[in-house]
């Protein structure tokens, strides 16, 4: 089944403790992206990647890192999480940046 | 910056009626538009898309209309069912990096 998977689905952590949210797609998509969704603010893009080893900032990149060492994986790294990064995170992928993006199930993060 | 606004944050319809969800966008250069459905606890799910060289596209029970003159889209759902209850987003593609511009969404409630 073609899909985007994210792990973990739920995470509670404390301020400053590094964490990684993984994202994997099995559709051979070149383009991958991370969004966060917050009440009243909608979905906002954090980082995106047009292909392996090519990443770029979205609208809200502060406090996040990403890497794209393989085509299928696009992990989101929070080196020192803070409470304002409490949010619902979605990974998405597509064939190139100009095509329909397919979303993962989401990761709900709470930073205490 | 670019923005997307939906005309009504909530819409309540009777089961079996037709639903119309409206969306206004700001960037006249947007060339691709996607409608997503997001059910509670899930990621956005692709419904239908339309490119700027079209003004209408039909899917199964859904129709999207695009009016580039006034920068407006609508999603029409025929014979609305309880399973259609969700938040609906229109997402024009922005200028950079394939980013989709999400508005706040319209929450559709279907009354049995």
PDB file of C-alpha atoms in Angstrom:
ATOM      1  CA  UNK A   1       0.000   0.000   0.000  1.00  0.00           C
ATOM      2  CA  UNK A   2       1.310   3.414  -0.995  1.00  0.00           C
ATOM      3  CA  UNK A   3       1.720   5.478   2.121  1.00  0.00           C
ATOM      4  CA  UNK A   4       3.625   7.980   4.218  1.00  0.00           C
ATOM      5  CA  UNK A   5       4.439   6.747   7.710  1.00  0.00           C
ATOM      6  CA  UNK A   6       5.529   8.709  10.739  1.00  0.00           C
ATOM      7  CA  UNK A   7       6.927   7.619  14.087  1.00  0.00           C
ATOM      8  CA  UNK A   8       6.194   8.094  16.833  1.00  0.00           C
ATOM      9  CA  UNK A   9       2.533   9.036  16.566  1.00  0.00           C
ATOM     10  CA  UNK A  10       2.481  10.567  20.036  1.00  0.00           C
ATOM     11  CA  UNK A  11       5.353  11.922  22.070  1.00  0.00           C
ATOM     12  CA  UNK A  12       5.660  13.702  25.408  1.00  0.00           C
ATOM     13  CA  UNK A  13       9.073  15.110  26.223  1.00  0.00           C
ATOM     14  CA  UNK A  14      10.758  17.777  28.303  1.00  0.00           C
ATOM     15  CA  UNK A  15      12.402  21.009  27.298  1.00  0.00           C
ATOM     16  CA  UNK A  16      15.899  20.547  25.897  1.00  0.00           C
ATOM     17  CA  UNK A  17      15.800  16.809  25.302  1.00  0.00           C
ATOM     18  CA  UNK A  18      16.722  16.127  21.684  1.00  0.00           C
ATOM     19  CA  UNK A  19      14.212  14.152  19.669  1.00  0.00           C
ATOM     20  CA  UNK A  20      13.706  12.866  16.143  1.00  0.00           C
ATOM     21  CA  UNK A  21      10.447  12.229  14.333  1.00  0.00           C
ATOM     22  CA  UNK A  22      10.875   9.850  11.439  1.00  0.00           C
ATOM     23  CA  UNK A  23       9.061  10.011   8.118  1.00  0.00           C
ATOM     24  CA  UNK A  24       9.174   7.389   5.413  1.00  0.00           C
ATOM     25  CA  UNK A  25       7.394   7.024   2.070  1.00  0.00           C
ATOM     26  CA  UNK A  26       7.230   4.022  -0.240  1.00  0.00           C
ATOM     27  CA  UNK A  27       6.130   5.839  -3.402  1.00  0.00           C
ATOM     28  CA  UNK A  28       9.577   6.774  -4.714  1.00  0.00           C
ATOM     29  CA  UNK A  29       8.674  10.456  -4.358  1.00  0.00           C
ATOM     30  CA  UNK A  30      11.401  13.030  -4.867  1.00  0.00           C
ATOM     31  CA  UNK A  31       9.722  15.772  -2.848  1.00  0.00           C
ATOM     32  CA  UNK A  32       9.155  15.578   0.910  1.00  0.00           C
ATOM     33  CA  UNK A  33       8.036  18.210   3.368  1.00  0.00           C
ATOM     34  CA  UNK A  34       7.269  18.782   7.029  1.00  0.00           C
ATOM     35  CA  UNK A  35       4.328  20.873   8.275  1.00  0.00           C
ATOM     36  CA  UNK A  36       3.085  21.778  11.710  1.00  0.00           C
ATOM     37  CA  UNK A  37      -0.573  22.358  12.469  1.00  0.00           C
ATOM     38  CA  UNK A  38      -1.689  24.652  15.255  1.00  0.00           C
ATOM     39  CA  UNK A  39      -5.186  25.885  16.185  1.00  0.00           C
ATOM     40  CA  UNK A  40      -5.959  29.165  14.481  1.00  0.00           C
ATOM     41  CA  UNK A  41      -2.781  29.030  12.384  1.00  0.00           C
ATOM     42  CA  UNK A  42      -3.504  26.175  10.017  1.00  0.00           C
ATOM     43  CA  UNK A  43      -0.754  24.110   8.416  1.00  0.00           C
ATOM     44  CA  UNK A  44       2.606  25.795   8.049  1.00  0.00           C
ATOM     45  CA  UNK A  45       5.621  24.422   6.227  1.00  0.00           C
ATOM     46  CA  UNK A  46       8.766  23.841   8.309  1.00  0.00           C
ATOM     47  CA  UNK A  47      11.257  22.374   5.817  1.00  0.00           C
ATOM     48  CA  UNK A  48      11.121  20.684   2.457  1.00  0.00           C
ATOM     49  CA  UNK A  49      13.386  18.571   0.283  1.00  0.00           C
ATOM     50  CA  UNK A  50      13.333  18.457  -3.502  1.00  0.00           C
ATOM     51  CA  UNK A  51      15.529  15.334  -3.600  1.00  0.00           C
ATOM     52  CA  UNK A  52      18.301  13.460  -1.785  1.00  0.00           C
ATOM     53  CA  UNK A  53      20.760  15.835  -0.086  1.00  0.00           C
ATOM     54  CA  UNK A  54      18.658  18.862  -1.108  1.00  0.00           C
ATOM     55  CA  UNK A  55      16.751  20.584   1.696  1.00  0.00           C
ATOM     56  CA  UNK A  56      15.429  24.091   2.200  1.00  0.00           C
ATOM     57  CA  UNK A  57      13.592  26.164   4.778  1.00  0.00           C
ATOM     58  CA  UNK A  58       9.867  26.654   4.757  1.00  0.00           C
ATOM     59  CA  UNK A  59       7.973  29.322   6.653  1.00  0.00           C
ATOM     60  CA  UNK A  60       8.769  28.276  10.234  1.00  0.00           C
ATOM     61  CA  UNK A  61      12.182  26.509  10.290  1.00  0.00           C
ATOM     62  CA  UNK A  62      13.510  27.927  13.577  1.00  0.00           C
ATOM     63  CA  UNK A  63      14.320  25.223  16.107  1.00  0.00           C
ATOM     64  CA  UNK A  64      14.162  22.376  13.581  1.00  0.00           C
ATOM     65  CA  UNK A  65      16.629  20.445  11.453  1.00  0.00           C
ATOM     66  CA  UNK A  66      16.091  17.908   8.709  1.00  0.00           C
ATOM     67  CA  UNK A  67      18.201  15.554   6.639  1.00  0.00           C
ATOM     68  CA  UNK A  68      17.631  13.671   3.402  1.00  0.00           C
ATOM     69  CA  UNK A  69      20.244  10.985   3.065  1.00  0.00           C
ATOM     70  CA  UNK A  70      17.916   8.537   1.340  1.00  0.00           C
ATOM     71  CA  UNK A  71      15.022   9.155  -0.983  1.00  0.00           C
ATOM     72  CA  UNK A  72      12.431   7.441   1.190  1.00  0.00           C
ATOM     73  CA  UNK A  73      13.286   9.010   4.572  1.00  0.00           C
ATOM     74  CA  UNK A  74      13.036  12.595   5.806  1.00  0.00           C
ATOM     75  CA  UNK A  75      13.500  12.829   9.587  1.00  0.00           C
ATOM     76  CA  UNK A  76      12.625  15.959  11.547  1.00  0.00           C
ATOM     77  CA  UNK A  77      15.061  16.759  14.348  1.00  0.00           C
ATOM     78  CA  UNK A  78      14.418  18.993  17.339  1.00  0.00           C
ATOM     79  CA  UNK A  79      17.826  19.551  18.905  1.00  0.00           C
ATOM     80  CA  UNK A  80      16.515  21.382  21.968  1.00  0.00           C
ATOM     81  CA  UNK A  81      12.711  21.266  22.062  1.00  0.00           C
ATOM     82  CA  UNK A  82      10.796  24.079  23.699  1.00  0.00           C
ATOM     83  CA  UNK A  83       7.137  24.291  24.770  1.00  0.00           C
ATOM     84  CA  UNK A  84       6.276  26.451  21.733  1.00  0.00           C
ATOM     85  CA  UNK A  85       7.073  23.430  19.566  1.00  0.00           C
ATOM     86  CA  UNK A  86       4.133  21.581  21.056  1.00  0.00           C
ATOM     87  CA  UNK A  87       2.098  20.883  17.957  1.00  0.00           C
ATOM     88  CA  UNK A  88       0.747  18.350  15.497  1.00  0.00           C
ATOM     89  CA  UNK A  89       3.334  17.517  12.840  1.00  0.00           C
ATOM     90  CA  UNK A  90       2.721  16.142   9.373  1.00  0.00           C
ATOM     91  CA  UNK A  91       5.100  14.782   6.801  1.00  0.00           C
ATOM     92  CA  UNK A  92       4.095  14.874   3.142  1.00  0.00           C
ATOM     93  CA  UNK A  93       5.562  13.661  -0.139  1.00  0.00           C
ATOM     94  CA  UNK A  94       4.964  14.013  -3.865  1.00  0.00           C
ATOM     95  CA  UNK A  95       6.466  13.426  -7.288  1.00  0.00           C
ATOM     96  CA  UNK A  96       8.332  16.684  -7.553  1.00  0.00           C
ATOM     97  CA  UNK A  97       7.283  19.904  -5.904  1.00  0.00           C
ATOM     98  CA  UNK A  98       4.585  20.566  -8.481  1.00  0.00           C
ATOM     99  CA  UNK A  99       2.404  17.549  -7.868  1.00  0.00           C
ATOM    100  CA  UNK A 100      -0.168  16.442  -5.295  1.00  0.00           C
ATOM    101  CA  UNK A 101       1.277  16.002  -1.819  1.00  0.00           C
ATOM    102  CA  UNK A 102       0.264  12.979   0.222  1.00  0.00           C
ATOM    103  CA  UNK A 103       0.283  13.305   3.987  1.00  0.00           C
ATOM    104  CA  UNK A 104       1.263  10.993   6.795  1.00  0.00           C
ATOM    105  CA  UNK A 105      -0.995  10.332   9.805  1.00  0.00           C
ATOM    106  CA  UNK A 106       0.617  12.966  12.003  1.00  0.00           C
ATOM    107  CA  UNK A 107       2.747  13.085  15.151  1.00  0.00           C
ATOM    108  CA  UNK A 108       1.344  14.822  18.190  1.00  0.00           C
ATOM    109  CA  UNK A 109       4.167  16.324  20.254  1.00  0.00           C
ATOM    110  CA  UNK A 110       3.910  17.785  23.742  1.00  0.00           C
ATOM    111  CA  UNK A 111       6.965  19.559  25.152  1.00  0.00           C
ATOM    112  CA  UNK A 112       6.790  20.199  28.901  1.00  0.00           C
TER     113      UNK A 112
ATOM    114  CA  UNK B   1       2.594  37.084   1.999  1.00  0.00           C
ATOM    115  CA  UNK B   2       0.321  34.649   0.289  1.00  0.00           C
ATOM    116  CA  UNK B   3      -2.891  33.748   2.014  1.00  0.00           C
ATOM    117  CA  UNK B   4      -5.933  31.584   1.722  1.00  0.00           C
ATOM    118  CA  UNK B   5      -9.278  32.335   3.293  1.00  0.00           C
ATOM    119  CA  UNK B   6     -12.361  30.218   3.531  1.00  0.00           C
ATOM    120  CA  UNK B   7     -15.635  32.015   3.641  1.00  0.00           C
ATOM    121  CA  UNK B   8     -17.186  30.037   6.465  1.00  0.00           C
ATOM    122  CA  UNK B   9     -15.280  28.325   9.273  1.00  0.00           C
ATOM    123  CA  UNK B  10     -18.175  25.936   9.856  1.00  0.00           C
ATOM    124  CA  UNK B  11     -20.909  24.536   7.654  1.00  0.00           C
ATOM    125  CA  UNK B  12     -23.773  22.342   8.769  1.00  0.00           C
ATOM    126  CA  UNK B  13     -25.861  20.441   6.225  1.00  0.00           C
ATOM    127  CA  UNK B  14     -28.531  17.786   6.258  1.00  0.00           C
ATOM    128  CA  UNK B  15     -27.614  14.316   5.064  1.00  0.00           C
ATOM    129  CA  UNK B  16     -28.452  14.000   1.389  1.00  0.00           C
ATOM    130  CA  UNK B  17     -28.185  17.721   0.666  1.00  0.00           C
ATOM    131  CA  UNK B  18     -25.451  19.233  -1.465  1.00  0.00           C
ATOM    132  CA  UNK B  19     -22.585  21.084   0.250  1.00  0.00           C
ATOM    133  CA  UNK B  20     -20.616  24.001  -1.120  1.00  0.00           C
ATOM    134  CA  UNK B  21     -17.353  25.069   0.498  1.00  0.00           C
ATOM    135  CA  UNK B  22     -15.749  28.273  -0.733  1.00  0.00           C
ATOM    136  CA  UNK B  23     -12.141  29.430  -0.743  1.00  0.00           C
ATOM    137  CA  UNK B  24     -10.413  32.667  -1.741  1.00  0.00           C
ATOM    138  CA  UNK B  25      -6.704  32.903  -2.489  1.00  0.00           C
ATOM    139  CA  UNK B  26      -4.383  35.865  -2.838  1.00  0.00           C
ATOM    140  CA  UNK B  27      -1.672  34.868  -5.308  1.00  0.00           C
ATOM    141  CA  UNK B  28      -2.778  35.343  -8.892  1.00  0.00           C
ATOM    142  CA  UNK B  29       0.250  33.313 -10.021  1.00  0.00           C
ATOM    143  CA  UNK B  30      -0.981  30.133  -8.308  1.00  0.00           C
ATOM    144  CA  UNK B  31      -1.233  27.470 -10.981  1.00  0.00           C
ATOM    145  CA  UNK B  32      -2.365  24.401  -9.066  1.00  0.00           C
ATOM    146  CA  UNK B  33      -4.977  23.900  -6.372  1.00  0.00           C
ATOM    147  CA  UNK B  34      -5.749  20.935  -4.161  1.00  0.00           C
ATOM    148  CA  UNK B  35      -8.688  20.231  -1.897  1.00  0.00           C
ATOM    149  CA  UNK B  36      -7.932  18.158   1.176  1.00  0.00           C
ATOM    150  CA  UNK B  37     -10.205  16.529   3.716  1.00  0.00           C
ATOM    151  CA  UNK B  38      -8.985  16.108   7.268  1.00  0.00           C
ATOM    152  CA  UNK B  39     -10.882  13.870   9.633  1.00  0.00           C
ATOM    153  CA  UNK B  40     -10.333  14.099  13.345  1.00  0.00           C
ATOM    154  CA  UNK B  41      -7.019  12.552  14.355  1.00  0.00           C
ATOM    155  CA  UNK B  42      -5.854  11.979  10.784  1.00  0.00           C
ATOM    156  CA  UNK B  43      -3.657  13.641   8.211  1.00  0.00           C
ATOM    157  CA  UNK B  44      -5.065  15.663   5.304  1.00  0.00           C
ATOM    158  CA  UNK B  45      -6.379  13.373   2.589  1.00  0.00           C
ATOM    159  CA  UNK B  46      -6.364  14.354  -1.081  1.00  0.00           C
ATOM    160  CA  UNK B  47      -9.841  14.810  -2.561  1.00  0.00           C
ATOM    161  CA  UNK B  48      -9.446  16.509  -5.914  1.00  0.00           C
ATOM    162  CA  UNK B  49      -7.138  18.932  -7.666  1.00  0.00           C
ATOM    163  CA  UNK B  50      -7.410  21.442 -10.479  1.00  0.00           C
ATOM    164  CA  UNK B  51      -4.857  23.289 -12.577  1.00  0.00           C
ATOM    165  CA  UNK B  52      -5.167  26.898 -13.562  1.00  0.00           C
ATOM    166  CA  UNK B  53      -5.875  26.066 -17.214  1.00  0.00           C
ATOM    167  CA  UNK B  54      -9.218  24.553 -16.173  1.00  0.00           C
ATOM    168  CA  UNK B  55     -12.294  26.092 -14.579  1.00  0.00           C
ATOM    169  CA  UNK B  56     -14.089  22.920 -13.547  1.00  0.00           C
ATOM    170  CA  UNK B  57     -13.184  19.398 -12.617  1.00  0.00           C
ATOM    171  CA  UNK B  58     -15.396  16.583 -11.446  1.00  0.00           C
ATOM    172  CA  UNK B  59     -14.683  13.555  -9.339  1.00  0.00           C
ATOM    173  CA  UNK B  60     -16.851  11.055  -7.597  1.00  0.00           C
ATOM    174  CA  UNK B  61     -19.579  13.152  -5.894  1.00  0.00           C
ATOM    175  CA  UNK B  62     -17.243  16.160  -5.832  1.00  0.00           C
ATOM    176  CA  UNK B  63     -16.809  19.063  -8.210  1.00  0.00           C
ATOM    177  CA  UNK B  64     -14.284  21.855  -7.972  1.00  0.00           C
ATOM    178  CA  UNK B  65     -14.857  25.201  -9.666  1.00  0.00           C
ATOM    179  CA  UNK B  66     -12.075  27.702 -10.228  1.00  0.00           C
ATOM    180  CA  UNK B  67     -12.623  31.372 -10.986  1.00  0.00           C
ATOM    181  CA  UNK B  68      -9.219  32.920 -11.609  1.00  0.00           C
ATOM    182  CA  UNK B  69     -10.677  36.348 -12.269  1.00  0.00           C
ATOM    183  CA  UNK B  70     -11.805  36.732  -8.680  1.00  0.00           C
ATOM    184  CA  UNK B  71      -9.318  34.212  -7.244  1.00  0.00           C
ATOM    185  CA  UNK B  72     -11.968  31.927  -5.879  1.00  0.00           C
ATOM    186  CA  UNK B  73     -12.458  28.174  -5.653  1.00  0.00           C
ATOM    187  CA  UNK B  74     -15.380  26.129  -4.515  1.00  0.00           C
ATOM    188  CA  UNK B  75     -15.799  22.482  -3.623  1.00  0.00           C
ATOM    189  CA  UNK B  76     -19.213  21.002  -4.177  1.00  0.00           C
ATOM    190  CA  UNK B  77     -20.139  17.708  -2.550  1.00  0.00           C
ATOM    191  CA  UNK B  78     -23.238  16.020  -3.881  1.00  0.00           C
ATOM    192  CA  UNK B  79     -25.586  14.035  -1.624  1.00  0.00           C
ATOM    193  CA  UNK B  80     -23.546  14.742   1.480  1.00  0.00           C
ATOM    194  CA  UNK B  81     -23.107  11.768   3.799  1.00  0.00           C
ATOM    195  CA  UNK B  82     -22.141  11.504   7.493  1.00  0.00           C
ATOM    196  CA  UNK B  83     -18.721  10.228   6.397  1.00  0.00           C
ATOM    197  CA  UNK B  84     -18.126  13.579   4.728  1.00  0.00           C
ATOM    198  CA  UNK B  85     -17.953  15.269   8.131  1.00  0.00           C
ATOM    199  CA  UNK B  86     -14.432  16.698   8.372  1.00  0.00           C
ATOM    200  CA  UNK B  87     -12.394  19.861   7.966  1.00  0.00           C
ATOM    201  CA  UNK B  88     -11.837  20.814   4.335  1.00  0.00           C
ATOM    202  CA  UNK B  89      -8.839  22.799   3.127  1.00  0.00           C
ATOM    203  CA  UNK B  90      -8.118  24.340  -0.210  1.00  0.00           C
ATOM    204  CA  UNK B  91      -4.394  24.583  -0.852  1.00  0.00           C
ATOM    205  CA  UNK B  92      -3.066  26.638  -3.742  1.00  0.00           C
ATOM    206  CA  UNK B  93       0.529  26.013  -4.641  1.00  0.00           C
ATOM    207  CA  UNK B  94       2.766  28.919  -3.703  1.00  0.00           C
ATOM    208  CA  UNK B  95       5.668  30.373  -5.577  1.00  0.00           C
ATOM    209  CA  UNK B  96       8.529  28.601  -3.880  1.00  0.00           C
ATOM    210  CA  UNK B  97       9.540  25.036  -3.318  1.00  0.00           C
ATOM    211  CA  UNK B  98       6.207  23.438  -4.112  1.00  0.00           C
ATOM    212  CA  UNK B  99       4.821  24.733  -0.862  1.00  0.00           C
ATOM    213  CA  UNK B 100       1.083  24.485  -0.425  1.00  0.00           C
ATOM    214  CA  UNK B 101      -0.644  27.444   1.201  1.00  0.00           C
ATOM    215  CA  UNK B 102      -3.244  26.269   3.685  1.00  0.00           C
ATOM    216  CA  UNK B 103      -6.064  28.340   5.093  1.00  0.00           C
ATOM    217  CA  UNK B 104      -7.880  27.626   8.340  1.00  0.00           C
ATOM    218  CA  UNK B 105     -10.244  25.147   6.768  1.00  0.00           C
ATOM    219  CA  UNK B 106     -14.020  24.782   6.874  1.00  0.00           C
ATOM    220  CA  UNK B 107     -15.493  22.277   9.276  1.00  0.00           C
ATOM    221  CA  UNK B 108     -18.366  20.425   7.640  1.00  0.00           C
ATOM    222  CA  UNK B 109     -20.926  18.783   9.891  1.00  0.00           C
ATOM    223  CA  UNK B 110     -23.527  16.472   8.400  1.00  0.00           C
ATOM    224  CA  UNK B 111     -26.740  16.024  10.336  1.00  0.00           C
ATOM    225  CA  UNK B 112     -28.502  12.679   9.935  1.00  0.00           C
TER     226      UNK B 112
END
